[in-house]
C-alpha positions as a Python dict, from the first residue, in 0.01 Angstrom:
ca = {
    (1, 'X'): (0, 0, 0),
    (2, 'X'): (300, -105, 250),
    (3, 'X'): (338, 130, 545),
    (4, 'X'): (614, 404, 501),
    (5, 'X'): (921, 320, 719),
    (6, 'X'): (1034, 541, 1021),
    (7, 'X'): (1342, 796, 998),
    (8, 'X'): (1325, 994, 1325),
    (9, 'X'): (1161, 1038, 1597),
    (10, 'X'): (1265, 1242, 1896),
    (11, 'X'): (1070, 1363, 2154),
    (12, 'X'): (1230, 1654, 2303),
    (13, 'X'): (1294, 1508, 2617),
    (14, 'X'): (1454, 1218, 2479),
    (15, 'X'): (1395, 928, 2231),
    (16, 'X'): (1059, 759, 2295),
    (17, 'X'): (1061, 403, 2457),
    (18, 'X'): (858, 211, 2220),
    (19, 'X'): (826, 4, 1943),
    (20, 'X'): (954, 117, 1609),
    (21, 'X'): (686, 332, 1444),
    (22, 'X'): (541, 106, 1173),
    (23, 'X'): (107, 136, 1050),
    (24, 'X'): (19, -228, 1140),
    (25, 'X'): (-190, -367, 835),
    (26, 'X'): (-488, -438, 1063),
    (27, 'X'): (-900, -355, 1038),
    (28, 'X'): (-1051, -168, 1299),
    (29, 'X'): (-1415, -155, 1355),
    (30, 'X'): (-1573, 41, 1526),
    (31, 'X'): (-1825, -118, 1799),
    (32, 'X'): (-1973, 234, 2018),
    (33, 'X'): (-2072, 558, 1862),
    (34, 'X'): (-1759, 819, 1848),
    (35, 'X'): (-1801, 1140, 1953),
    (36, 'X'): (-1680, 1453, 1814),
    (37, 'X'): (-1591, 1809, 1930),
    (38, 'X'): (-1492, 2143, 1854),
    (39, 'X'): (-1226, 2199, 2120),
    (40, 'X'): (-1322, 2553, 2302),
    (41, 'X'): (-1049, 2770, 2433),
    (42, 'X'): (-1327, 2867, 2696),
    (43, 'X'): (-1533, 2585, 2777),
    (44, 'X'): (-1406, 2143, 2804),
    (45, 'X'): (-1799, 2003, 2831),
    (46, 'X'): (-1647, 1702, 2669),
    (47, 'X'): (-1851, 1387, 2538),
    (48, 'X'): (-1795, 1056, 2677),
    (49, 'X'): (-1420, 936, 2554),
    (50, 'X'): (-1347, 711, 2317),
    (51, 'X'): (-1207, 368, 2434),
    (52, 'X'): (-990, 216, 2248),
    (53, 'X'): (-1124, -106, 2412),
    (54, 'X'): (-1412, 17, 2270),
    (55, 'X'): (-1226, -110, 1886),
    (56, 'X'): (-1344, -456, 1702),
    (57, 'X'): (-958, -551, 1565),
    (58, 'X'): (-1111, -891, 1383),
    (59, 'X'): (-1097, -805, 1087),
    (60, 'X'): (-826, -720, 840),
    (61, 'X'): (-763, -368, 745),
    (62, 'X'): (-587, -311, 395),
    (63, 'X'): (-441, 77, 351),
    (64, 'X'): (-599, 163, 16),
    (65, 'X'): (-485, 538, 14),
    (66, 'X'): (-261, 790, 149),
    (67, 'X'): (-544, 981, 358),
    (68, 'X'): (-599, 648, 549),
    (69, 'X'): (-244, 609, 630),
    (70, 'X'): (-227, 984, 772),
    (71, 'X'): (-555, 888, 978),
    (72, 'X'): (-407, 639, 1122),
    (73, 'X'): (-367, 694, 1500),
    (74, 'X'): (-26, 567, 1653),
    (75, 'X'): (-85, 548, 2032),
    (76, 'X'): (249, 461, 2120),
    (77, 'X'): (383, 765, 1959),
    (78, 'X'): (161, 995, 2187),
    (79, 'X'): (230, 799, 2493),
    (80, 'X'): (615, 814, 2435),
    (81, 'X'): (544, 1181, 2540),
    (82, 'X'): (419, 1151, 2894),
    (83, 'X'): (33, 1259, 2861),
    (84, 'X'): (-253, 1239, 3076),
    (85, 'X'): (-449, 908, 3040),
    (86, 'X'): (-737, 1053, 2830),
    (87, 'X'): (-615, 1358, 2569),
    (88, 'X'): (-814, 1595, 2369),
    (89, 'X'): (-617, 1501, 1978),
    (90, 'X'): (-679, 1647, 1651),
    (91, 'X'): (-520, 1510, 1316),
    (92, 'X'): (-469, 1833, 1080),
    (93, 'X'): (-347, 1684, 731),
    (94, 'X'): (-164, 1935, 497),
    (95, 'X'): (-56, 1809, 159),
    (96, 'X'): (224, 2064, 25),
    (97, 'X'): (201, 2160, -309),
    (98, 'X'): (470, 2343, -463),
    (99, 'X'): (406, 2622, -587),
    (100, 'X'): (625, 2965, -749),
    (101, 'X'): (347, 3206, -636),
    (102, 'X'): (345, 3053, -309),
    (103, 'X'): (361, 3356, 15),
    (104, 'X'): (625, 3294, 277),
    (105, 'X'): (489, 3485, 553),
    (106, 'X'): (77, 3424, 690),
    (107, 'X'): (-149, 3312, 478),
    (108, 'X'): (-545, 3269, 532),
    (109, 'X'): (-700, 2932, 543),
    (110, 'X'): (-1087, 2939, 435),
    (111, 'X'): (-1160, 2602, 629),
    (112, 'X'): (-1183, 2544, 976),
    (113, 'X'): (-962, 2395, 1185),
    (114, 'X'): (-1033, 2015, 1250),
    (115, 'X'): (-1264, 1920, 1551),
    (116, 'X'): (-1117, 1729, 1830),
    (117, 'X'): (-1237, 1464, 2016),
    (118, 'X'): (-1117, 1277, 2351),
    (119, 'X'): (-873, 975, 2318),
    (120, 'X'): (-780, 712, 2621),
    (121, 'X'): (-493, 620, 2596),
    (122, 'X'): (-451, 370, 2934),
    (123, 'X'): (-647, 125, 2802),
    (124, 'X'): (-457, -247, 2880),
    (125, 'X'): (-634, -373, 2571),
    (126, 'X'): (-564, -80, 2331),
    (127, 'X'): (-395, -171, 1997),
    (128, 'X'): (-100, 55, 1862),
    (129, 'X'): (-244, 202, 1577),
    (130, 'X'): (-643, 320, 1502),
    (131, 'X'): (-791, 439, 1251),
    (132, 'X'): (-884, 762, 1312),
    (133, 'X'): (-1295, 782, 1310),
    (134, 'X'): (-1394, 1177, 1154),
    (135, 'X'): (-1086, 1239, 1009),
    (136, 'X'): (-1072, 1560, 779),
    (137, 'X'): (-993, 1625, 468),
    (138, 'X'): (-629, 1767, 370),
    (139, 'X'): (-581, 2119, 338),
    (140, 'X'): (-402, 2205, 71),
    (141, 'X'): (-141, 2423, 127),
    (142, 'X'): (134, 2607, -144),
    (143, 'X'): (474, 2598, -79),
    (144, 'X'): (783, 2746, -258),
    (145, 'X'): (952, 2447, -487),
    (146, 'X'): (1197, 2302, -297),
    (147, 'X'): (1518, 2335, -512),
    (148, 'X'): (1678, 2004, -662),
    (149, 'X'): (2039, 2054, -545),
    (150, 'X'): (2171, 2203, -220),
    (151, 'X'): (2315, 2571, -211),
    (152, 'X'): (2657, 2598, -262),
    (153, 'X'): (2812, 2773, 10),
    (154, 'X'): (3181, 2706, -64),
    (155, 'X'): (3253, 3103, -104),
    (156, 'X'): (3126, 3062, 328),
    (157, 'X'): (3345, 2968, 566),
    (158, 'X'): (3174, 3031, 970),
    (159, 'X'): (3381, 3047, 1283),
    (160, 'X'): (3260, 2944, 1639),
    (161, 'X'): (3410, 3003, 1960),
    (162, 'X'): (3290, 2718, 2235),
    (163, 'X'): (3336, 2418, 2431),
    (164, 'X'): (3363, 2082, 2329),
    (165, 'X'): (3050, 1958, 2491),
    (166, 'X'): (2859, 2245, 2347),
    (167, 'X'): (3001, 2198, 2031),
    (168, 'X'): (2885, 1852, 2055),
    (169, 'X'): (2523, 1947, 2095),
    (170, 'X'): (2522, 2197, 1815),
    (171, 'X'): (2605, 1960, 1505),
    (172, 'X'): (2240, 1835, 1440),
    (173, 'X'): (2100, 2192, 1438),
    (174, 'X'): (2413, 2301, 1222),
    (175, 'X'): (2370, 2039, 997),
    (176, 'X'): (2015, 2187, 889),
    (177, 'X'): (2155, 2492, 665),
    (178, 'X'): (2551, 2309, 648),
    (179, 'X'): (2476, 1998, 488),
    (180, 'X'): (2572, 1870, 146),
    (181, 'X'): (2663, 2259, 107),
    (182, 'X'): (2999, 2284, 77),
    (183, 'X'): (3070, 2503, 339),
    (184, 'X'): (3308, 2478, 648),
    (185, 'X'): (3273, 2537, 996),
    (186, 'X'): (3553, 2593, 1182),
    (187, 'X'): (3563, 2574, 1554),
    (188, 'X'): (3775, 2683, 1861),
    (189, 'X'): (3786, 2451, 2188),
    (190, 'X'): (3904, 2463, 2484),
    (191, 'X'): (4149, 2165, 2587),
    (192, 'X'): (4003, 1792, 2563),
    (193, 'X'): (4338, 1616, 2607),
    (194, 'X'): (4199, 1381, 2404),
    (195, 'X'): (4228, 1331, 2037),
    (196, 'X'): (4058, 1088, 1961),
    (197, 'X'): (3727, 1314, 2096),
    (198, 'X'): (3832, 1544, 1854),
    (199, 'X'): (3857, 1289, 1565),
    (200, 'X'): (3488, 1172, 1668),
    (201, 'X'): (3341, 1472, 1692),
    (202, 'X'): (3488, 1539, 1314),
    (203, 'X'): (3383, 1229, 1180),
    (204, 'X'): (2995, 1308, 1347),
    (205, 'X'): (2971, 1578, 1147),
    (206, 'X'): (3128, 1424, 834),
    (207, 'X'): (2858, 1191, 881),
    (208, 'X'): (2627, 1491, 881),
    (209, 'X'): (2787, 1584, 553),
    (210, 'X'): (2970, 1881, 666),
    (211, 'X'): (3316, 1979, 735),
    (212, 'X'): (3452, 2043, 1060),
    (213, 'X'): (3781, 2188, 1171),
    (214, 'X'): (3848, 2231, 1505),
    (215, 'X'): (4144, 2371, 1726),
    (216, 'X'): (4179, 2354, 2061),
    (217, 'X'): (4342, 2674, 2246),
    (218, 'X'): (4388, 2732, 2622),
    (219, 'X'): (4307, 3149, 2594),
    (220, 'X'): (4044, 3229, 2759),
    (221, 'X'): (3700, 3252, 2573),
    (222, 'X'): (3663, 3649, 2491),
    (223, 'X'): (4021, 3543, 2329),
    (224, 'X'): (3917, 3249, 2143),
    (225, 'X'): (3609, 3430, 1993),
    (226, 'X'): (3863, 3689, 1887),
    (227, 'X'): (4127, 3465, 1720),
    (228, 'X'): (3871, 3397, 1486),
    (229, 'X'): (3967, 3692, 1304),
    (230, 'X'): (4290, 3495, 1259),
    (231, 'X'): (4208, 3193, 1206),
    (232, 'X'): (3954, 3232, 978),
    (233, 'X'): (4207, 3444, 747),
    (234, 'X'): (4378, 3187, 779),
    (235, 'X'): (4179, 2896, 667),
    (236, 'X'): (4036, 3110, 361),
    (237, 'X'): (4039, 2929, 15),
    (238, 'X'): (4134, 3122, -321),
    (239, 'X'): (3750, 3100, -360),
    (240, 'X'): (3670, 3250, -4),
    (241, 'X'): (3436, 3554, 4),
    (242, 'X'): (3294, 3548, 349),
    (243, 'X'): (3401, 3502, 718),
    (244, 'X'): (3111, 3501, 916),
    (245, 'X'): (3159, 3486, 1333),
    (246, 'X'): (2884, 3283, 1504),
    (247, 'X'): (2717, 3135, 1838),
    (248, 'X'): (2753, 2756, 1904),
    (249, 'X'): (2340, 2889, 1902),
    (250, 'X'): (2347, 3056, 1579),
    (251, 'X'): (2067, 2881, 1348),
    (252, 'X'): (1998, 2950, 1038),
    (253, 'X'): (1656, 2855, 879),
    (254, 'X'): (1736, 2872, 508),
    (255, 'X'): (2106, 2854, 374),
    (256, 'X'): (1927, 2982, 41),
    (257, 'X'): (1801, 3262, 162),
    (258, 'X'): (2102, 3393, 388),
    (259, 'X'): (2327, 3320, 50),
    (260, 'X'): (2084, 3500, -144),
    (261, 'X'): (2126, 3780, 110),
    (262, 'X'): (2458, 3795, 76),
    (263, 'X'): (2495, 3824, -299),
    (264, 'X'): (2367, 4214, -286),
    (265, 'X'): (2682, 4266, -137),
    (266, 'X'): (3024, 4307, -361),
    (267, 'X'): (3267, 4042, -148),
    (268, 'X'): (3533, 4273, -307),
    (269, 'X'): (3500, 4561, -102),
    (270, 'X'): (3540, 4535, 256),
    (271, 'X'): (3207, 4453, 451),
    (272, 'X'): (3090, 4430, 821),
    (273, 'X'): (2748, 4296, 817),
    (274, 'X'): (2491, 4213, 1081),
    (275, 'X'): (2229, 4259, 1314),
    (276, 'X'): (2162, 4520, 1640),
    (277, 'X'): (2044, 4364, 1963),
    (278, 'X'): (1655, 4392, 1972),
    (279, 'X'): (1704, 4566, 2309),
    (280, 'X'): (1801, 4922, 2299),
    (281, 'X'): (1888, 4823, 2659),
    (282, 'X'): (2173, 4621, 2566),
    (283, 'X'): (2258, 4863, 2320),
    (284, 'X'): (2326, 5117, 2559),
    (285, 'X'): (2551, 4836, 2778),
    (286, 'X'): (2764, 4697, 2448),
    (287, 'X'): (2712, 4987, 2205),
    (288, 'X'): (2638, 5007, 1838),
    (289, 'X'): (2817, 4700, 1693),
    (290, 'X'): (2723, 4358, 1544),
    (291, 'X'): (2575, 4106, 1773),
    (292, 'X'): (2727, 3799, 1711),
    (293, 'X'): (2415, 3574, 1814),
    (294, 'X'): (2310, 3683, 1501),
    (295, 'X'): (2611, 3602, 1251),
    (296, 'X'): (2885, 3855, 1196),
    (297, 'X'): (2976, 3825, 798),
    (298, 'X'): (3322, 3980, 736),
    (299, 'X'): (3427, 4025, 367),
    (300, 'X'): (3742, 3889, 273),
    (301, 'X'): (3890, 4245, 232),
    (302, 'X'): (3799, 4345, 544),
    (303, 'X'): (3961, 4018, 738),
    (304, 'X'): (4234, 4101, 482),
    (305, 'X'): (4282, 4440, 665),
    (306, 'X'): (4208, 4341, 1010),
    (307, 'X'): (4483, 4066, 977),
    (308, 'X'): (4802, 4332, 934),
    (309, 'X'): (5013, 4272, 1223),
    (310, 'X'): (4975, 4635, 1321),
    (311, 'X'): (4604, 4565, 1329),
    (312, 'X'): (4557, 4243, 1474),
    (313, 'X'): (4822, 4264, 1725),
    (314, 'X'): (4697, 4584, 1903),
    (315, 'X'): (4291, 4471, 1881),
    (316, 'X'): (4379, 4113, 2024),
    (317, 'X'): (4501, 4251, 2349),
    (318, 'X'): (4177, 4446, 2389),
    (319, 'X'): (3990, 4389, 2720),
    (320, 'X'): (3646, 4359, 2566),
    (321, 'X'): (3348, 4091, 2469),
    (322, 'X'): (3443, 3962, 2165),
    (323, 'X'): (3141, 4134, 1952),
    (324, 'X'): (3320, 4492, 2104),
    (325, 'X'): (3625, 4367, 2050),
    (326, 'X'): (3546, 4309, 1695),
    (327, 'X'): (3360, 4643, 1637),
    (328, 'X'): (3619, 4858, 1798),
    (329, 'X'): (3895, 4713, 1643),
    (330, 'X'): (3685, 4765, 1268),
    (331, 'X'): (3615, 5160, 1332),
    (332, 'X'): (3938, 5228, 1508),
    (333, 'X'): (4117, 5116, 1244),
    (334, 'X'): (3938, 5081, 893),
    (335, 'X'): (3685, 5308, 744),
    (336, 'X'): (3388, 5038, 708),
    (337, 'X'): (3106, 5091, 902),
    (338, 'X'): (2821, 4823, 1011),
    (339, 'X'): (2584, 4741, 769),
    (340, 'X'): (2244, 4639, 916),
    (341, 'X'): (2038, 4335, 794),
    (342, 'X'): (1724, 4319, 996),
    (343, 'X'): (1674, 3913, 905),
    (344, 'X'): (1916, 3834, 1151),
    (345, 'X'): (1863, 3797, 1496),
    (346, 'X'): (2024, 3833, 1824),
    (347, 'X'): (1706, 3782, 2022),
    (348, 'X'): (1789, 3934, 2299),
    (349, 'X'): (1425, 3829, 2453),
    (350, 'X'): (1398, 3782, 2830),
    (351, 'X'): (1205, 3473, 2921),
    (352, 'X'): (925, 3403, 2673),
    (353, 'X'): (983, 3484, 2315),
    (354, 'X'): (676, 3341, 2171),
    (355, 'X'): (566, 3663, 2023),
    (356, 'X'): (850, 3633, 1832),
    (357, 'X'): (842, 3248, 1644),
    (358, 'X'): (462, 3330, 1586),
    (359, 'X'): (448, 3693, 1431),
    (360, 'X'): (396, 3544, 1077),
    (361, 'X'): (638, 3759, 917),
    (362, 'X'): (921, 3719, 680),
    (363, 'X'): (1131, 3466, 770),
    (364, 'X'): (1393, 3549, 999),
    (365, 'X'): (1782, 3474, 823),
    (366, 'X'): (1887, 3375, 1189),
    (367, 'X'): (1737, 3278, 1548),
    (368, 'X'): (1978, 3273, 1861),
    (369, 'X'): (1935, 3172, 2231),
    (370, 'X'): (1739, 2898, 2141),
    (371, 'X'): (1925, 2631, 2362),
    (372, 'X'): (1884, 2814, 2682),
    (373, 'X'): (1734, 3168, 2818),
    (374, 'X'): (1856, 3463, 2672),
    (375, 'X'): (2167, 3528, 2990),
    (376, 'X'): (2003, 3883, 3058),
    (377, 'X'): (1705, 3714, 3131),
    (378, 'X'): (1515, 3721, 3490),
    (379, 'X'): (1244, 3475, 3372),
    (380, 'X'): (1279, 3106, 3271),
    (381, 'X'): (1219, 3054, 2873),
    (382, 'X'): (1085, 2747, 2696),
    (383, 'X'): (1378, 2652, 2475),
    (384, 'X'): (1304, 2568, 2127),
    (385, 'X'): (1482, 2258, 1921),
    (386, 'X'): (1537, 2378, 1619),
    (387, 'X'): (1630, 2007, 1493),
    (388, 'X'): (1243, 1955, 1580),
    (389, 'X'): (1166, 2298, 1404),
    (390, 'X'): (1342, 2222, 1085),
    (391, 'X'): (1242, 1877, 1024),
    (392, 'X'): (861, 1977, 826),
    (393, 'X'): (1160, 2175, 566),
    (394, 'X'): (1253, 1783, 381),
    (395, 'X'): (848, 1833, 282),
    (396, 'X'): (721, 2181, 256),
    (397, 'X'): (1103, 2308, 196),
    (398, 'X'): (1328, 2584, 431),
    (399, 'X'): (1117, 2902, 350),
    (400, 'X'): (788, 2688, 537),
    (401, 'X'): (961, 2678, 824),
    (402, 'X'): (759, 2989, 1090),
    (403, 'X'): (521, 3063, 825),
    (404, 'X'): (200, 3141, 974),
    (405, 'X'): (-149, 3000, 859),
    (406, 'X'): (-485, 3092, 999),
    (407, 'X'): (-826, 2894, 977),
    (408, 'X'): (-1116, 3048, 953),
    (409, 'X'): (-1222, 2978, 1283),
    (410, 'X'): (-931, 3228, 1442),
    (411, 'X'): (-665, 2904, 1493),
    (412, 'X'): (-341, 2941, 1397),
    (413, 'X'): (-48, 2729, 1283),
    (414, 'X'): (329, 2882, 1322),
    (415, 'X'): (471, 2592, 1141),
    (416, 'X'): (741, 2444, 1363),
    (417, 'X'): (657, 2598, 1662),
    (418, 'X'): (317, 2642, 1791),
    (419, 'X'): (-64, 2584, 1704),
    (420, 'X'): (-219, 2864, 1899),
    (421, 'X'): (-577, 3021, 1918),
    (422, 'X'): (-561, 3418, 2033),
    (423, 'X'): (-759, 3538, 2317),
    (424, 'X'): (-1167, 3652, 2186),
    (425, 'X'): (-1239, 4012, 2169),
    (426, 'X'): (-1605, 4018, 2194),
    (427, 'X'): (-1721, 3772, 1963),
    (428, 'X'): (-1439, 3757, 1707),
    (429, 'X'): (-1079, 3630, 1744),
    (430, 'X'): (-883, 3901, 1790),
    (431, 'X'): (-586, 3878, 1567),
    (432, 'X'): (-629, 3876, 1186),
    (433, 'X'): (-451, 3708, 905),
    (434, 'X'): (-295, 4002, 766),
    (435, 'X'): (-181, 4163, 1162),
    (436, 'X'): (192, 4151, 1159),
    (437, 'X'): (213, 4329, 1493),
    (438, 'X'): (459, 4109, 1757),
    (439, 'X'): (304, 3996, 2066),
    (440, 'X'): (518, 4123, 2366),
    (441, 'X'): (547, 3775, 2547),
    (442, 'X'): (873, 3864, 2688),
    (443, 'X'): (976, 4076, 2984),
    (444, 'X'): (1123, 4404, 2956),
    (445, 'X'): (1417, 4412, 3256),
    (446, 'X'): (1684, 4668, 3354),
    (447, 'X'): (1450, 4982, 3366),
    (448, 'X'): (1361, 4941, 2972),
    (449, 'X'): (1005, 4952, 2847),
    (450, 'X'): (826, 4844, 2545),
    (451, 'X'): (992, 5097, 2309),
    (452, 'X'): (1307, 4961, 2386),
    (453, 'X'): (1215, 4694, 2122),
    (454, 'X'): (1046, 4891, 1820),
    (455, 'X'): (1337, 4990, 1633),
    (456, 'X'): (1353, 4630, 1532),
    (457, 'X'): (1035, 4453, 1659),
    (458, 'X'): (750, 4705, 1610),
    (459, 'X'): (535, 4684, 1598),
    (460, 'X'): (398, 4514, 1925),
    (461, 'X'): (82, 4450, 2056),
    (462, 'X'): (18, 4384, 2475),
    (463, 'X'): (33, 3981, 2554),
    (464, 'X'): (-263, 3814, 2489),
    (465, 'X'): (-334, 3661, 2825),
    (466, 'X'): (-616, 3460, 2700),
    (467, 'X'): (-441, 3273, 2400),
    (468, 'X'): (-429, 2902, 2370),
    (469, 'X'): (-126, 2749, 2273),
    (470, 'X'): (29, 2418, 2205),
    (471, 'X'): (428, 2396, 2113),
    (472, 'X'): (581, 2156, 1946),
    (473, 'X'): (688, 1850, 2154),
    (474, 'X'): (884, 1603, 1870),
    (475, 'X'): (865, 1517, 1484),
    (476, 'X'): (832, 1200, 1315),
    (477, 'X'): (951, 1172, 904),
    (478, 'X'): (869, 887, 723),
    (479, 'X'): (982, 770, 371),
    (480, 'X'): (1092, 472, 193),
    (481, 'X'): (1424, 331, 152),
    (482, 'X'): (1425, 215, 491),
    (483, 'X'): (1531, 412, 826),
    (484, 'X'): (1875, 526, 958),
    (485, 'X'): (2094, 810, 1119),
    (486, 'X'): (1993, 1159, 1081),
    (487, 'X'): (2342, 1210, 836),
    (488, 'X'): (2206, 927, 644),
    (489, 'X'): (1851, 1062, 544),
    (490, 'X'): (1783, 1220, 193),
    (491, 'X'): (1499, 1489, 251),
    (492, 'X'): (1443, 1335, -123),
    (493, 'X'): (1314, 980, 4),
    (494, 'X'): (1086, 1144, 337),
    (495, 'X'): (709, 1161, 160),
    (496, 'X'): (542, 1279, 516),
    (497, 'X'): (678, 1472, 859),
    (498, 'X'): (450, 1406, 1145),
    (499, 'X'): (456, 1677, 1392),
    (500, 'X'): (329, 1701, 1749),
    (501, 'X'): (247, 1991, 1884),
    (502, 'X'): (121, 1988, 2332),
    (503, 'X'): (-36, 2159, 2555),
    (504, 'X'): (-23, 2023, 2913),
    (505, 'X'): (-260, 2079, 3150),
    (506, 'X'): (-265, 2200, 3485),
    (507, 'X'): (-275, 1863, 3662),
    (508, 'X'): (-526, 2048, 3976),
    (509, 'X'): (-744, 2163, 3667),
    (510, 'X'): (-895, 1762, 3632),
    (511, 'X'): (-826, 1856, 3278),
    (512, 'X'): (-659, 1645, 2988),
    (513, 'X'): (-404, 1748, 2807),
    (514, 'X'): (-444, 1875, 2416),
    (515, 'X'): (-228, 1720, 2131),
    (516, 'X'): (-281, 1863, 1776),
    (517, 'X'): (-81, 1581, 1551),
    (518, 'X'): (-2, 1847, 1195),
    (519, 'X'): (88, 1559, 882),
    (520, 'X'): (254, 1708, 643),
    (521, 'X'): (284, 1540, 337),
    (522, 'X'): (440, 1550, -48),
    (523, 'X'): (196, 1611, -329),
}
């Protein structure tokens, strides 16, 4: 069997500086005993490391099934990430079978997690790829069908306020739930003086397969987030049923689900829908209102009625944040109130929000701040790429993406964002499958405590101080029908998603660093 051709790869610090990933069609043999481990959070008494000097390449190798192919070790992927010379690795193989009973939230694994073992990866005479000695068996793991057309959004059109550069950055992540879906996104920019930047930024996300429209204005952001009201009115379609205001860092995880969402609603009556700040801290700054980091959705009647010159006149030269603006300008002057839905998310999280990404419950309709540190924040926070996130969804579908699994030896796998092993509590783990409580990673700031979070987080348990966590680093898909720009991939044609997920090491520890390599993989 020929090896599957690459379609991406991107560490998150950059594209890896290597050669293309391809499963050379060689025979390994091994020449020194290998030994195996069961990596412990407590203790690294680790066994002599396996060379890969150590590796007889004579002799032919011929790929004679899938498992062998996910085996397969590709060194040059691991070193495009910058580890330590010798790295505990583990090779978890999931085959995703679809299935209509299949949970979306945690689910309990009844096999262990797969043992590790130590890999060098500095060795001059090393060979790119190695079979992987010890590899496990795949878990099989059910997954909700992955539908055979793309949600049509067409009734959706979404509004940004940003910058041109920022913009820019967004379009992969946007292109995860706005592909092939017949929705628009329209944009407001400041000033490029330059056209044809415009016309290449539209034509990037045409190749994406989604529509852009973008107009530049010189008004000053909290102004530009407000025209939106306008322009959005403006750009409606006889077919239009939904406005909905966003963050260049808005993300949605599944288009389905958010449209699904939306249908409870009758677009025919006016509508304000959205999400409170998790902080009751920032509640009491901004008030009781929509947080745009979330998604704003605005009913066509309402924008209808917030459009009459005697509206939209007077709220447009407002002195408020554009979310206030918004709110005040909707109770002073209509009769809708805000209508919570608790899947979106402002995540207003100072510093790390961990807890959050790994609670294993429903999937969330909408993450924000994931670029860069929530702007109350006092702390630094690990950014997450939600390009690298989304990437397992062309194989185990959108509603995989965060779901939560747990082996039966207390690891856990937050698909798309972490492997992680809680902290012991005498002898046992000390989370359980079915614990929905949120770890409090984050820090509470501006005289708030905990309970400034339960009215939409609780509810929380203290930070485990002892857990063990990798986070995902970069993604590899592979499929046939050759490789190409992230527009020009069908999910249809990727068969596997490799994803790595890292721990580094404290370089005075003497320790190596831990890579757990997750395949997932088509039935």
């Amino acid at each position: 069997m020929s090896p599957l051709p690459m379609h991406k790869v991107f560490p998150s610090d950059g594209p890896p500086r290597r050669r293309g990933l391809q499963v050379a069609a060689l025979s390994f043999a091994l020449a020194t005993a290998t030994f195996l481990f069961v990596y412990s959070v407590q203790t690294h008494q680790l066994p002599r490391p396996l060379h890969l000097g150590d590796v007889d390449d004579a002799a032919p190798l011929s790929f004679e099934s899938e498992q062998q192919q996910q085996c397969a070790l590709d060194v040059d992927a691991l070193q495009a990430y910058g580890l330590s010379q010798a790295i505990h690795y583990t090779q978890l193989n999931i085959i995703a079978v679809p299935s209509e009973n299949a949970s979306s939230s945690s689910q309990q694994l009844n096999v262990p997690f797969p043992e590790s073992q130590v890999i060098r990866l500095d060795d001059p005479n090393r060979s790119a790829n190695l079979p992987l000695p010890g590899c496990a068996d795949p878990v099989k793991i059910h997954v909700p069908p992955i539908p055979p057309h793309p949600p049509n959004a067409s009734h959706v059109i979404f509004g940004v306020a940003t910058t041109f550069d920022r913009l820019d950055g967004s379009l992969s992540a946007m292109a995860h739930w706005a592909s092939h879906s017949n929705t628009r996104i329209f944009a407001i920019i400041e000033p490029t003086q330059s056209p044809d930047k415009i016309e290449a930024l539209v034509r990037k996300a045409a190749s994406l397969h989604f529509t852009l429209l973008i107009r530049e204005s010189s008004a000053e952001y909290l102004d530009r987030y407000f025209s939106l009201v306008r322009a959005l009115y403006e750009e409606c379609l006889p077919s239009t049923q939904w406005a909905a205001l966003i963050d260049d860092d808005t993300f949605f995880l599944s288009l389905p689900r958010l449209l699904g969402r939306l249908s409870r609603y009758d677009a025919n009556v006016p509508h304000y829908i959205g999400s409170l700040s998790e902080d009751l801290v920032q509640m009491n700054i901004w008030g009781y209102m929509a947080y745009g980091g979330a998604g704003i959705f605005l009913s066509t009647p309402l924008l209808k009625q917030l459009n009459a010159p005697e509206i939209y006149d007077v709220c447009s030269t407002q002195n408020l944040s554009g979310d206030r603006r918004l709110a005040k300008c909707i109770y002073g002057h209509t009769t809708t109130k805000l209508e919570i839905e608790s899947g979106l998310h402002q995540l207003d999280l100072s510093g790390d929000a961990s807890g959050f990404y790994e609670c294993g419950r429903d999937q969330p309709l909408s993450v924000h701040h994931w670029k860069s540190a929530f702007a109350g924040s006092t702390t630094r926070a690990k950014t997450v790429d939600m390009v690298h996130l989304a990437a397992v969804a062309s194989v185990g579908g959108t509603e995989s993406l965060l779901r939560r699994f747990r082996f039966a030896d207390g690891w856990f796998l937050a698909n798309g964002y972490s492997v992680f092993k809680p902290g012991v509590s005498g002898a046992e783990p000390s989370l359980a499958a079915a614990d929905f409580s949120i770890e409090k990673t984050w820090d509470t700031n501006n005289g708030g405590t905990d309970e400034a979070f339960d009215h939409t987080l609780g509810p929380l348990r203290p930070k485990d101080e002892g857990k063990f966590s990798l986070r995902l680093a970069g993604v590899v898909r592979e499929g046939e029908g050759g490789s190409g720009l992230e527009g020009d991939i069908k999910d249809d044609d990727v068969r596997r998603v490799r994803q790595y997920y890292i721990h580094r090491a404290d370089p005075r520890s003497g320790d190596h660093d831990t890579v757990v390599e997750v395949v997932w993989q088509r039935q």
